Short mmCIF file of C-alpha atoms in Angstrom, two decimals:
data_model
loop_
_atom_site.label_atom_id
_atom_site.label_comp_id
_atom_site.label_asym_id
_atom_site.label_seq_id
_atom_site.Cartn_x
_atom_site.Cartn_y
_atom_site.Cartn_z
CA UNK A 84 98.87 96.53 81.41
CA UNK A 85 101.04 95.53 84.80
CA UNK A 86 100.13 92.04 84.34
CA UNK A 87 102.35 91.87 81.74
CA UNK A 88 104.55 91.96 83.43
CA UNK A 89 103.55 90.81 87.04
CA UNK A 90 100.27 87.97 87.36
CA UNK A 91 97.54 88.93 88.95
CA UNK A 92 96.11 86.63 91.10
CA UNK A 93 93.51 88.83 93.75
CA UNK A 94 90.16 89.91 93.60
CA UNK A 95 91.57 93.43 94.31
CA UNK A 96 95.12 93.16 91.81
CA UNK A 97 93.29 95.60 89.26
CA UNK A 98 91.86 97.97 91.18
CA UNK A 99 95.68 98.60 92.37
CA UNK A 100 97.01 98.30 88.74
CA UNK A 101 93.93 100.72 87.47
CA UNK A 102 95.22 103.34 89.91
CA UNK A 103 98.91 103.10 89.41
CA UNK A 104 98.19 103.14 85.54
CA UNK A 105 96.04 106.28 86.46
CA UNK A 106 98.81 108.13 88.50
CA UNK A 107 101.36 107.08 86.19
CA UNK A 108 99.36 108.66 82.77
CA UNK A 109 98.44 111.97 84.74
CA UNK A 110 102.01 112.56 86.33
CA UNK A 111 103.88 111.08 83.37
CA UNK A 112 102.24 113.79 81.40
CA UNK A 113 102.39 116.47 83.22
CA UNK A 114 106.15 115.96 83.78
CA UNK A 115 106.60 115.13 80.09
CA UNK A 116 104.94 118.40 79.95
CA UNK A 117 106.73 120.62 82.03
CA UNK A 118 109.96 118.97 81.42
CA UNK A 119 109.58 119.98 77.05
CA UNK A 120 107.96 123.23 77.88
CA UNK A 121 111.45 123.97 80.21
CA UNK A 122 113.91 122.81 77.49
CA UNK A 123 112.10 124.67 74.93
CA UNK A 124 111.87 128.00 76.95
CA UNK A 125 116.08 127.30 77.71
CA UNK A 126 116.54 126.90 73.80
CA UNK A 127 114.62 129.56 73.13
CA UNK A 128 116.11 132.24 75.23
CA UNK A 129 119.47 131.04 76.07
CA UNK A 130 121.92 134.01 75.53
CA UNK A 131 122.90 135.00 71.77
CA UNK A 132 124.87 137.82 70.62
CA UNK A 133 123.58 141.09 71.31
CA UNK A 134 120.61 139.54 73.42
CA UNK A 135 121.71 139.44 77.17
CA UNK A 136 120.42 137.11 79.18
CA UNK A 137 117.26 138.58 81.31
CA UNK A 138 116.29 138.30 84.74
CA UNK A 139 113.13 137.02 85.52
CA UNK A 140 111.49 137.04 88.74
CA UNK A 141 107.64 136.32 87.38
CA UNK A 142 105.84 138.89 88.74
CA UNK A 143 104.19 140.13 85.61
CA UNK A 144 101.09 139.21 84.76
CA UNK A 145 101.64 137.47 81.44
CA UNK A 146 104.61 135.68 83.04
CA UNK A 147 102.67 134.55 86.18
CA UNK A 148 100.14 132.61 84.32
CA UNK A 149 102.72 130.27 83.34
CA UNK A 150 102.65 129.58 87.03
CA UNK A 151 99.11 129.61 87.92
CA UNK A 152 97.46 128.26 85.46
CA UNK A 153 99.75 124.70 85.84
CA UNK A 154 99.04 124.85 89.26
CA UNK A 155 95.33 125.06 89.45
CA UNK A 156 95.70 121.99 86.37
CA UNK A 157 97.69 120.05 89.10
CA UNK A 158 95.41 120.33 91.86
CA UNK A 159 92.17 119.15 89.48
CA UNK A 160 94.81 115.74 88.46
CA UNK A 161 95.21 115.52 92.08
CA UNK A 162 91.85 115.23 92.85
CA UNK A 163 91.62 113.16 89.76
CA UNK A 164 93.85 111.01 92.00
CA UNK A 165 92.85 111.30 95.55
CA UNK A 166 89.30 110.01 94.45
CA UNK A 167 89.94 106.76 93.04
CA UNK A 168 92.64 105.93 95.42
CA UNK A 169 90.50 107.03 98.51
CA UNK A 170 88.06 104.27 96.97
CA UNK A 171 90.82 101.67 96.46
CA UNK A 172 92.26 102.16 100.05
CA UNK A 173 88.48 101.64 101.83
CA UNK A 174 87.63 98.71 99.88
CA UNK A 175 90.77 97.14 100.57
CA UNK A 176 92.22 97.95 103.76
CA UNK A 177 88.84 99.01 106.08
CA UNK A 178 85.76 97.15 104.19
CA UNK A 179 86.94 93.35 104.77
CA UNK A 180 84.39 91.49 103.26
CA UNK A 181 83.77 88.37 105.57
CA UNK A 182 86.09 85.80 105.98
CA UNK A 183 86.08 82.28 104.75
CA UNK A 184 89.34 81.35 106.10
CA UNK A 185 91.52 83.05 108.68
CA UNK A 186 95.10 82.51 108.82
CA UNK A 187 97.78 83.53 111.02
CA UNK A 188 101.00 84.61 109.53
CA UNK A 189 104.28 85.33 111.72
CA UNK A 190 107.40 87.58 110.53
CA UNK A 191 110.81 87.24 112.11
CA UNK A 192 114.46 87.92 111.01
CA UNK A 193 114.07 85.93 108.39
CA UNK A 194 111.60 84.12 107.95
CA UNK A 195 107.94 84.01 107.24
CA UNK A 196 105.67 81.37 109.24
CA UNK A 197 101.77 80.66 108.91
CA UNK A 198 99.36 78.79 111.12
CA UNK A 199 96.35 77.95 109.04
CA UNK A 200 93.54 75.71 110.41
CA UNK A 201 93.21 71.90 109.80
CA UNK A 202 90.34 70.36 108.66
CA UNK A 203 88.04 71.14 111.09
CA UNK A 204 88.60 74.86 109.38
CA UNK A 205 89.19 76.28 113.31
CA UNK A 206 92.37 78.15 114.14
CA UNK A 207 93.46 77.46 117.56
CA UNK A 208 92.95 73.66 117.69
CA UNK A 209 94.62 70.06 117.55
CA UNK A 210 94.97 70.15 113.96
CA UNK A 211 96.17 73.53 113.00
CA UNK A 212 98.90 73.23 110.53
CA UNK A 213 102.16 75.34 110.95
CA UNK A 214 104.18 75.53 108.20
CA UNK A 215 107.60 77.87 107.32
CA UNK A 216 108.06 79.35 104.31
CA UNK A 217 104.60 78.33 102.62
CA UNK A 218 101.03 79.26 102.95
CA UNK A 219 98.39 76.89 100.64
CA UNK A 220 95.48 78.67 100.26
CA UNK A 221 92.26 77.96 98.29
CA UNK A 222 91.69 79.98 94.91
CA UNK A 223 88.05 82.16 95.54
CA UNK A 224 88.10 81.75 98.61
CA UNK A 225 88.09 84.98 101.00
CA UNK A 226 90.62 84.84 103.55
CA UNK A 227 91.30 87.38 106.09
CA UNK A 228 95.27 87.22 107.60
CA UNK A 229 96.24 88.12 111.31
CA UNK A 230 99.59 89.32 110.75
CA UNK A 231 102.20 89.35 113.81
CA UNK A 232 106.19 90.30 113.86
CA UNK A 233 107.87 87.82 116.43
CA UNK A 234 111.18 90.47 116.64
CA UNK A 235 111.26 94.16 114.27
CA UNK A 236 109.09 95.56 111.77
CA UNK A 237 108.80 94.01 108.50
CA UNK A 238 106.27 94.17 106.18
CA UNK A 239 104.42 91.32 104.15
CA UNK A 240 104.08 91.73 100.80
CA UNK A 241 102.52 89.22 97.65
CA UNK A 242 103.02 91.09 94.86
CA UNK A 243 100.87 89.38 92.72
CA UNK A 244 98.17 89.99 95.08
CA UNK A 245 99.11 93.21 94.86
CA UNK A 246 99.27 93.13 98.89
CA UNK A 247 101.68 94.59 100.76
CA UNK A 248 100.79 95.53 105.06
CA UNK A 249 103.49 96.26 107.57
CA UNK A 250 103.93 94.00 110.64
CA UNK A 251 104.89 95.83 113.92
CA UNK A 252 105.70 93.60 116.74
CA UNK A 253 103.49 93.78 119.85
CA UNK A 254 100.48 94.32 117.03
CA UNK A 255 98.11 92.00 115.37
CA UNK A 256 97.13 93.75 112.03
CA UNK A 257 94.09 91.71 110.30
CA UNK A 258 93.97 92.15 106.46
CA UNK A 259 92.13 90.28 103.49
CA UNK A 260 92.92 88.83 99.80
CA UNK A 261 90.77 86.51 97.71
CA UNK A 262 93.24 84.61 95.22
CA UNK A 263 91.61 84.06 91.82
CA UNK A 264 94.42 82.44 89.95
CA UNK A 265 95.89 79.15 90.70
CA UNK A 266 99.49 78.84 91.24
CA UNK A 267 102.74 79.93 93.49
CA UNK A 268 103.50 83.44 94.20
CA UNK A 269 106.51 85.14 96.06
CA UNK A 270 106.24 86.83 99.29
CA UNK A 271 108.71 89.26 100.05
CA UNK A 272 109.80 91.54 102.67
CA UNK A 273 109.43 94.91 101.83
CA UNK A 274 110.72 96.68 104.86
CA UNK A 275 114.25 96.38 105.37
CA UNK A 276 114.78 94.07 108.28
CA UNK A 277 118.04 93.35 108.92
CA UNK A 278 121.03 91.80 107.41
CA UNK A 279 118.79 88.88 106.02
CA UNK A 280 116.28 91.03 104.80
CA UNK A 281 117.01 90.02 101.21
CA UNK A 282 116.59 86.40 101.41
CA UNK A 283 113.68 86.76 103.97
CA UNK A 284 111.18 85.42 100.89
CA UNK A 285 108.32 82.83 100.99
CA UNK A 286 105.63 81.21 98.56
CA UNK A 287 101.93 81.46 98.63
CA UNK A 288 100.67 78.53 96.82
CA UNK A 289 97.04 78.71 95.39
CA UNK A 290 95.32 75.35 95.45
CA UNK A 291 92.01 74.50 93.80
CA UNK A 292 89.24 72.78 96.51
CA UNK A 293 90.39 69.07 95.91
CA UNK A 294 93.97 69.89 96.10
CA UNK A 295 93.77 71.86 99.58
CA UNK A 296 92.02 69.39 100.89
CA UNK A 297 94.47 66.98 99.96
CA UNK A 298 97.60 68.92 101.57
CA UNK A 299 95.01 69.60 104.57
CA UNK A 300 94.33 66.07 105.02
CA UNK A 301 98.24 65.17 104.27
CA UNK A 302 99.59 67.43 106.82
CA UNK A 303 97.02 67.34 109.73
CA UNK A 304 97.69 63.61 109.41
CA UNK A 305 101.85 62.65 110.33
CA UNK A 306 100.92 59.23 109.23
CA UNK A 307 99.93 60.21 105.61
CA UNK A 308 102.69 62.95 104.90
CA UNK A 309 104.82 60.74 103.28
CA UNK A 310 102.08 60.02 100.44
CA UNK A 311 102.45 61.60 96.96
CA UNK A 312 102.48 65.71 97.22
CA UNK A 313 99.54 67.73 95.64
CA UNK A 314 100.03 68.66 92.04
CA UNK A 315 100.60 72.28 93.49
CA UNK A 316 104.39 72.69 93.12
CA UNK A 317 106.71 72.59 96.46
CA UNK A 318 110.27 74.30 96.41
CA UNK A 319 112.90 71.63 96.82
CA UNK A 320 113.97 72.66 99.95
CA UNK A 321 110.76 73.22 101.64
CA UNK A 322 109.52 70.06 103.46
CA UNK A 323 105.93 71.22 104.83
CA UNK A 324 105.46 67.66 106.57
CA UNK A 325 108.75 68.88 109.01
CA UNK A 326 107.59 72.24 109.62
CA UNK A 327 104.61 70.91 110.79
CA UNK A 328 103.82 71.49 114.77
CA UNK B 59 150.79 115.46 53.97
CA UNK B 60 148.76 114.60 57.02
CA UNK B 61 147.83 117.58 59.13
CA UNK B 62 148.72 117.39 62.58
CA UNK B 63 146.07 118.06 65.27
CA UNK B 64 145.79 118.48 68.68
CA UNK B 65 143.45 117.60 71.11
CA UNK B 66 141.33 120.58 72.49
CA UNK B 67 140.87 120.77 76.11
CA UNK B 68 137.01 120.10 75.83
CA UNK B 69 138.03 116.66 74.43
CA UNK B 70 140.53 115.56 76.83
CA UNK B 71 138.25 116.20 80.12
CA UNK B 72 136.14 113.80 77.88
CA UNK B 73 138.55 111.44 77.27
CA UNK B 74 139.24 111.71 81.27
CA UNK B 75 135.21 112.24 82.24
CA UNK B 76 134.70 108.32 80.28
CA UNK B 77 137.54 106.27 82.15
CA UNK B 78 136.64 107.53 85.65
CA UNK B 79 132.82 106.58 84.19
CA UNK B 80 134.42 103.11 83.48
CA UNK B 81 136.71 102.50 85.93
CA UNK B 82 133.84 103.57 88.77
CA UNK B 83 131.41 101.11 86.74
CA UNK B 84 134.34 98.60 87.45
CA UNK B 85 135.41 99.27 91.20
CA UNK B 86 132.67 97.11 92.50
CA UNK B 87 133.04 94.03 90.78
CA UNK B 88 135.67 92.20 92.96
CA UNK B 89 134.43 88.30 92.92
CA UNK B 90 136.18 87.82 96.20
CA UNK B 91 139.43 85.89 96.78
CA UNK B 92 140.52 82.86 95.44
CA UNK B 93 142.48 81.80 98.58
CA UNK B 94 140.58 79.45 100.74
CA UNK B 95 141.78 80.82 103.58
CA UNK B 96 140.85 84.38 102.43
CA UNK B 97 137.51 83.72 101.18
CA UNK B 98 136.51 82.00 104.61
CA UNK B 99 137.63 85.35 106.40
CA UNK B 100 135.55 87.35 103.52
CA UNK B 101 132.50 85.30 103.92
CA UNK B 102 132.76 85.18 107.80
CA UNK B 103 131.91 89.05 107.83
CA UNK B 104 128.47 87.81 107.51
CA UNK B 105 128.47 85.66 110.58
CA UNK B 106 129.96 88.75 112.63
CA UNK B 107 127.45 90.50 113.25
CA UNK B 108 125.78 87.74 115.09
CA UNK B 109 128.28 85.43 116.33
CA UNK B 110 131.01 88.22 116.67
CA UNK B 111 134.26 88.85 114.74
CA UNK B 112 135.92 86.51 117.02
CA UNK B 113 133.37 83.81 116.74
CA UNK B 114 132.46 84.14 120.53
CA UNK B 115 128.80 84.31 119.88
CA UNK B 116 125.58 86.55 121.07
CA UNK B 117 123.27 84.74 123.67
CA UNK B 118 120.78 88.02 122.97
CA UNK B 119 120.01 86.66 119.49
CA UNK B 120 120.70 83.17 120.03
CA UNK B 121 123.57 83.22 118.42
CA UNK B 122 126.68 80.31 119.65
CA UNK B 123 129.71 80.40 120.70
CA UNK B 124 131.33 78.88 117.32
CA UNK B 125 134.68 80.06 117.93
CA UNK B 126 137.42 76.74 117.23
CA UNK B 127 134.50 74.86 115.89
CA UNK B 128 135.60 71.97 114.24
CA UNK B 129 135.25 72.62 110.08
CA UNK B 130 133.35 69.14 109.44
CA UNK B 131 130.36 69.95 111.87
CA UNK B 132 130.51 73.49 110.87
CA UNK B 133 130.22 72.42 107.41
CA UNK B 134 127.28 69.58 107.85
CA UNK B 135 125.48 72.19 109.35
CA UNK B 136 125.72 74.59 107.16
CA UNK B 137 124.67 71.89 104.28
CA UNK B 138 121.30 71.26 106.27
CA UNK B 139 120.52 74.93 106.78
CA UNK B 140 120.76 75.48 103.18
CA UNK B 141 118.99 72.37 102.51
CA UNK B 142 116.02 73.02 104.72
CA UNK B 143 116.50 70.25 106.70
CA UNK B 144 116.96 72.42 109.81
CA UNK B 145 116.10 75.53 110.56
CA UNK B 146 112.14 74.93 108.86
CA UNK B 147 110.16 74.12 112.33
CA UNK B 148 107.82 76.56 113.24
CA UNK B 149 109.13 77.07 116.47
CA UNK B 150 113.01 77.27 115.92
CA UNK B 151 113.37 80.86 116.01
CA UNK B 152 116.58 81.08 115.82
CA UNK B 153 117.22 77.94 113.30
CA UNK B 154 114.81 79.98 110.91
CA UNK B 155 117.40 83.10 111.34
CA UNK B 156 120.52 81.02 110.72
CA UNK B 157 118.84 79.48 107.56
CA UNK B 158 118.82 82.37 104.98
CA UNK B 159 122.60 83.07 106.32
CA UNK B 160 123.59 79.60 105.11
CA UNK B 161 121.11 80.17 101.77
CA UNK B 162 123.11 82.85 101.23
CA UNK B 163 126.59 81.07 100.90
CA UNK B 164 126.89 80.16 97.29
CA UNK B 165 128.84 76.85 96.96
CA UNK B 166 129.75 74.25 98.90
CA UNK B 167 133.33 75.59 98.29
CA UNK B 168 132.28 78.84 100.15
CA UNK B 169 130.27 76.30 102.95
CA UNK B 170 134.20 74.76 103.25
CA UNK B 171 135.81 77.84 102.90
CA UNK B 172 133.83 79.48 106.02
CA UNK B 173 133.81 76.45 107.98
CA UNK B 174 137.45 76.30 107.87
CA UNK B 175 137.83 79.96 109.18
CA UNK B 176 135.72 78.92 112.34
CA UNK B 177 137.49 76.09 112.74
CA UNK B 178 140.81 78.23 112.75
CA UNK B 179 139.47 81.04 115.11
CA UNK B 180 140.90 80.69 118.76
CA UNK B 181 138.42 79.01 121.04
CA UNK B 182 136.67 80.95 123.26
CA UNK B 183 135.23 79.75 126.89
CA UNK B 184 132.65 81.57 128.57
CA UNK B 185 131.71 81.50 132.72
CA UNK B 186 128.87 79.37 132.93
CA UNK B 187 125.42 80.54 132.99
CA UNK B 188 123.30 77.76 134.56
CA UNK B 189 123.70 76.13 138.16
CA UNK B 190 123.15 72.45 138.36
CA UNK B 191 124.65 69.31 140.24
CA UNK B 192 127.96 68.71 138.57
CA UNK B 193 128.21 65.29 140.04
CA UNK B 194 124.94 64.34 138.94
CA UNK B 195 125.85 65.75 135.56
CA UNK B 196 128.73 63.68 135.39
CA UNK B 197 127.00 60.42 135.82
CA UNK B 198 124.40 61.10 133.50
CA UNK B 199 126.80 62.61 130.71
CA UNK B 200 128.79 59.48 130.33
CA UNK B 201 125.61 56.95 130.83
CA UNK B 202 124.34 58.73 128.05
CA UNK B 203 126.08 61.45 126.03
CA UNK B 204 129.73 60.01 126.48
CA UNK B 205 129.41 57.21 124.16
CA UNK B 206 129.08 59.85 121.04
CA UNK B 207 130.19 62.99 122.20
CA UNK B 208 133.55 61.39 124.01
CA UNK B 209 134.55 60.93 127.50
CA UNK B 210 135.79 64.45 127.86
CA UNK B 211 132.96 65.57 125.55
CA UNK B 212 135.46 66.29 123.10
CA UNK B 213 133.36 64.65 120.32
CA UNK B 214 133.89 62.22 117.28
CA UNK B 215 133.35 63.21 113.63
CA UNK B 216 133.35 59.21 112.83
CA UNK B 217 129.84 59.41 114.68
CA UNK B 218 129.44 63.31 113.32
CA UNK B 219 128.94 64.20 117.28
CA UNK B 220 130.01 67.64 118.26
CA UNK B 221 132.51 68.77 120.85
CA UNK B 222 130.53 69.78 123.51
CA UNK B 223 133.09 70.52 126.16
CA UNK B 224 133.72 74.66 126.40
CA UNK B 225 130.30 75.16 124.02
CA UNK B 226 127.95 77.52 125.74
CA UNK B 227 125.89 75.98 128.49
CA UNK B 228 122.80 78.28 127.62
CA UNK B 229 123.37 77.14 124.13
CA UNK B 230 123.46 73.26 124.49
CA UNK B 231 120.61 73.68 126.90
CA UNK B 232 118.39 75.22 124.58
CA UNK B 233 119.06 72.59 121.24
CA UNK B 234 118.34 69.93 124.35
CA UNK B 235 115.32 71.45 124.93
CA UNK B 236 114.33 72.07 121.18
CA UNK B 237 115.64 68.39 120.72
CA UNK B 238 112.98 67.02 123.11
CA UNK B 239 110.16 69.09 121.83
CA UNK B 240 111.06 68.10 118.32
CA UNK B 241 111.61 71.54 117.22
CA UNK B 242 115.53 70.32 116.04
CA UNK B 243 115.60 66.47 114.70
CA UNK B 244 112.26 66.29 113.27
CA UNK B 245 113.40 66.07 109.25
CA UNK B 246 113.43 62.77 108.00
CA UNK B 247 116.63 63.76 106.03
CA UNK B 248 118.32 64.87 109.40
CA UNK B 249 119.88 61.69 110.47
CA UNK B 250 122.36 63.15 113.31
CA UNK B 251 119.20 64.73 114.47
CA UNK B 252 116.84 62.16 114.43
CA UNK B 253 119.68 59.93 116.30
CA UNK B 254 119.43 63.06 119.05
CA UNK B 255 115.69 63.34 120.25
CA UNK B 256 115.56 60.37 121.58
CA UNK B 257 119.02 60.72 123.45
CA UNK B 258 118.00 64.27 124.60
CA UNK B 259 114.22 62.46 126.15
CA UNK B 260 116.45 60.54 128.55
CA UNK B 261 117.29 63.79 130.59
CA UNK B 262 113.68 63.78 131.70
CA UNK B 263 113.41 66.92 133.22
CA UNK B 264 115.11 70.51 133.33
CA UNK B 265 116.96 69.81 136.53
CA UNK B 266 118.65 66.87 134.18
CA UNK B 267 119.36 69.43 131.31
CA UNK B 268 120.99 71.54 134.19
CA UNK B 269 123.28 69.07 135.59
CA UNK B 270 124.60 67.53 131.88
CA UNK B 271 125.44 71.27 131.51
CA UNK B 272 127.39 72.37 134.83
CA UNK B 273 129.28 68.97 134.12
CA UNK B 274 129.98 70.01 130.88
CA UNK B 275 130.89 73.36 132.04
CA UNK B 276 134.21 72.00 133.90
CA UNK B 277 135.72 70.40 131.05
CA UNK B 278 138.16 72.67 128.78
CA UNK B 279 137.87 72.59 125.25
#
C-alpha cells in the first residue's frame, strides 16, 4: 500500500510498511471510533429546552463501562501491536544477518560521506573508494554500514529502504540493508542538524553486479575515471572521480 | 421594494474571522527584495551565523574572515560550491559545510547579489595566529605567490587570484595545506585550483607554510 507512494527497495521495506499499515488500521479505527461515538453522545445530549444539561462524573456502573470496556479493547490492539513490532525491531536492528559488504558512512554538517572498499572488497586498504554525496551499492547483496558523525547528531535515513539509525559522534553504530531494487534513492537527514540540515541530502545508487564492478574498477583506477559512467544515473553536480581519496 | 437588512453580529465576526484567516495565510509570503543591495543583506543572514554579521569569520568552524572580499572571487566561489566542483573531497570538512550554503542560493542573481554585500562590508584584520620567519616569508612569497596574488598580495582578478594580504593566517594556511594534499584543486573543472596545487607543493614543508603566512600577516589589506 506505502509503495505507492514511496519504492521499496530492501529486503526489510515491507515488514516496516506491514506494521505501519497495522498501527495505522487499529488506531485509525479506534479514533474513528471514539471520535463518532463523542459527537454523537454531544448531539445527543446537548442542552434543549426544559432538559438541563447534567453533570457527569462516571461513577455509575452503566456509565463506567463506557470507560472500561474501551480500555481493556485498547490494551488487547496494543498488544496486537507490540508483537509484530517487537519482531520487526529484532530482525532488523539486533539479528544482522552476515555481511557481504561493509561500508563506512560519515555524517557532518552537511554532508554525507562513504568509504566503501575497492576491488579487493577490504575496507581499510589502498583502494578504498571515498566518495561524497553517493554510495553505489550492489542490488541482493547484504551489506552491513558502520555509521560515524564527524561533528553533532544526525541521523541517516533511506527511505526507500525504509532505514532510518541515528549517528552520535564519538559512536560507531553498525546496521544492515539488502537493496532488492535497482536504482537511486534519497538519503536524508532526519535529525535536525543545524542550519543546513535541509539540504544535508545524498543518493544511494543500486547497481546490478556488472555495473558495480564497473564504477569499482573506474574509481579505484584515476587513470580510467574519465571513461564513459555506468548506466546507473549520477546527479550533475556530483563528480565521484573528484571525491575520490 | 427591496427590504433592507442588516448584518447580524454572528456574521460580521465572520466576515472579520476570514480576512485575519487570509491575511495570516498571506503574511509569510514576502519573495524578498528586489534591490540588489537589499537582497545581498537578506541573503547574507545565512552566512552570519558562521562567518558573523560583520563578515569577520569563525576559526571554531572553519569559517573565514570574508569581510571586504572582493565580489568577483566571492562570486566564482560561490559558482563552484554550487556546482560541486569544490567542496566534494572527502576530506574537506569544511568545503562540504560551505557547499549546501551556496546550494541553497537560488540564482546566480542572488550568488551576485550576496557577493556584492561581502564585498561592501568593512574589512576586518585579525592579530596573527601563527609564528614564522617573516623574512623568509617574504622571499618565498614573491618567488612564488607574488606573480598572481600581487606584490603586496593584494591580488588580480585578470588571473582570478585572491587578495591575500589581511586574510586570516590560520585560514590561508589550512587551503595551503588542503591544496598540497589535494583535498582543494583536485576537480578537473576547477581551473584556479588545479593552477594552485602545484604552486602550494613548492612550500615544501610546514615551516614554509608558516613563514608565507607571518609575511603575509604584515601587509594591510
Amino acid at each position: 500500500m506505502y509503495e505507492r507512494y514511496i519504492t521499496a527497495a530492501s529486503t526489510y521495506a515491507h515488514s516496516i510498511d506491514h506494521l505501519f499499515l497495522l498501527i495505522a488500521a487499529l488506531v485509525g479505527f479506534w479514533l474513528i471510533l471514539a471520535e463518532v461515538v463523542l459527537f454523537a453522545l454531544v448531539i445527543k445530549y446537548r442542552e434543549k429546552e426544559g432538559r438541563p444539561t447534567r453533570h457527569i462524573t462516571g461513577e455509575e456502573k452503566e456509565l463506567h463501562r463506557w470507560i472500561t470496556i474501551p480500555h481493556v479493547l485498547v490494551i488487547l490492539c496494543d498488544i496486537v501491536i507490540v508483537v509484530p513490532a517487537i519482531l520487526v525491531w529484532y530482525n532488523i536492528k539486533q539479528a544482522q544477518p552476515p555481511a557481504e559488504q561493509t561500508v563506512r558512512v560519515y555524517a557532518q554538517q552537511w554532508a554525507w560521506s562513504f568509504q566503501e572498499p575497492g576491488p579487493d572488497g577490504k575496507l581499510d586498504t589502498e583502494d578504498d573508494i571515498r566518495t561524497v554525496g553517493e554510495l553505489h551499492v550492489t542490488v541482493n547483496a547484504t551489506y552491513h554500514f558502520e555509521l560515524m558523525s564527524r561533528d553533532v547528531v544526525h541521523s541517516f535515513a533511506i527511505p526507500s529502504f525504509r532505514l532510518k539509525q541515528d549517528a552520535l559522534p564519538g559512536r560507531t553504530i553498525t546496521g544492515w540493508f539488502r537493496p532488492n531494487r535497482v536504482g537511486t534513492y534519497d538519503i536524508q537527514c532526519t535529525q535536525m542538524c543545524g542550519l543546513g540540515h535541509a539540504l544535508m541530502a545524498g543518493r544511494v545508487i543500486v547497481e546490478t553486479q556488472q555495473d558495480h564492478a564497473a564504477w569499482l574498477i573506474r574509481n579505484a583506477n584515476p587513470s580510467l575515471a574519465s571513461l564513459p559512467a555506468a548506466p546507473a544515473p549520477v546527479p550533475e553536480n556530483t563528480t565521484m572521480a573528484e571525491a575520490r581519496r | 421594494m427591496r427590504e433592507n437588512k442588516k448584518l447580524a453580529p454572528r456574521q460580521i465576526m465572520f466576515g472579520i474571522s476570514l480576512l485575519l484567516v487570509f491575511g495570516f495565510s498571506v503574511a509569510g509570503c514576502g519573495l524578498g527584495s528586489t534591490n540588489a543591495a537589499m537582497r545581498g543583506q537578506e541573503l547574507f543572514q545565512n552566512c552570519a551565523p558562521c562567518h558573523q554579521a560583520d563578515g569577520s569569520g569563525n576559526p571554531q568552524v572553519g569559517a573565514p574572515n570574508i569581510a571586504g572580499m572582493k565580489a568577483w572571487y566571492v562570486q566564482a566561489q560561490l559558482q563552484k560550491f554550487r556546482a560541486g566542483t569544490r567542496g566534494m573531497h572527502f576530506s574537506d570538512v569544511e568545503g562540504m559545510r560551505m557547499r549546501p550554503m551556496a546550494v541553497s542560493l537560488a540564482s546566480d542573481d542572488d550568488v551576485k547579489a550576496v557577493a556584492q554585500y561581502v564585498e561592501s562590508l568593512p574589512t576586518v584584520k585579525h592579530a596573527p595566529t601563527l609564528t614564522g620567519d617573516a623574512h623568509a616569508g617574504d622571499n618565498q612569497f614573491h618567488l612564488v605567490c607574488a606573480s598572481c596574488h600581487g606584490i603586496n598580495g593584494e591580488g588580480n582578478p585578470d588571473l582570478k587570484a585572491p587578495r591575500l594580504a589581511g586574510v586570516d593566517d590560520w585560514y590561508l594556511a589550512t587551503q595551503l595545506r588542503k591544496f598540497k594534499a589535494g583535498i582543494r584543486g583536485n576537480n578537473s573543472k576547477d581551473m584556479e585550483g588545479r593552477l594552485m596545487r602545484p604552486m602550494s607543493r613548492v612550500l615544501t614543508d610546514e615551516d614554509a607554510i608558516r613563514n608565507v603566512m607571518a609575511y603575509l600577516d604584515t601587509l594591510n589589506p
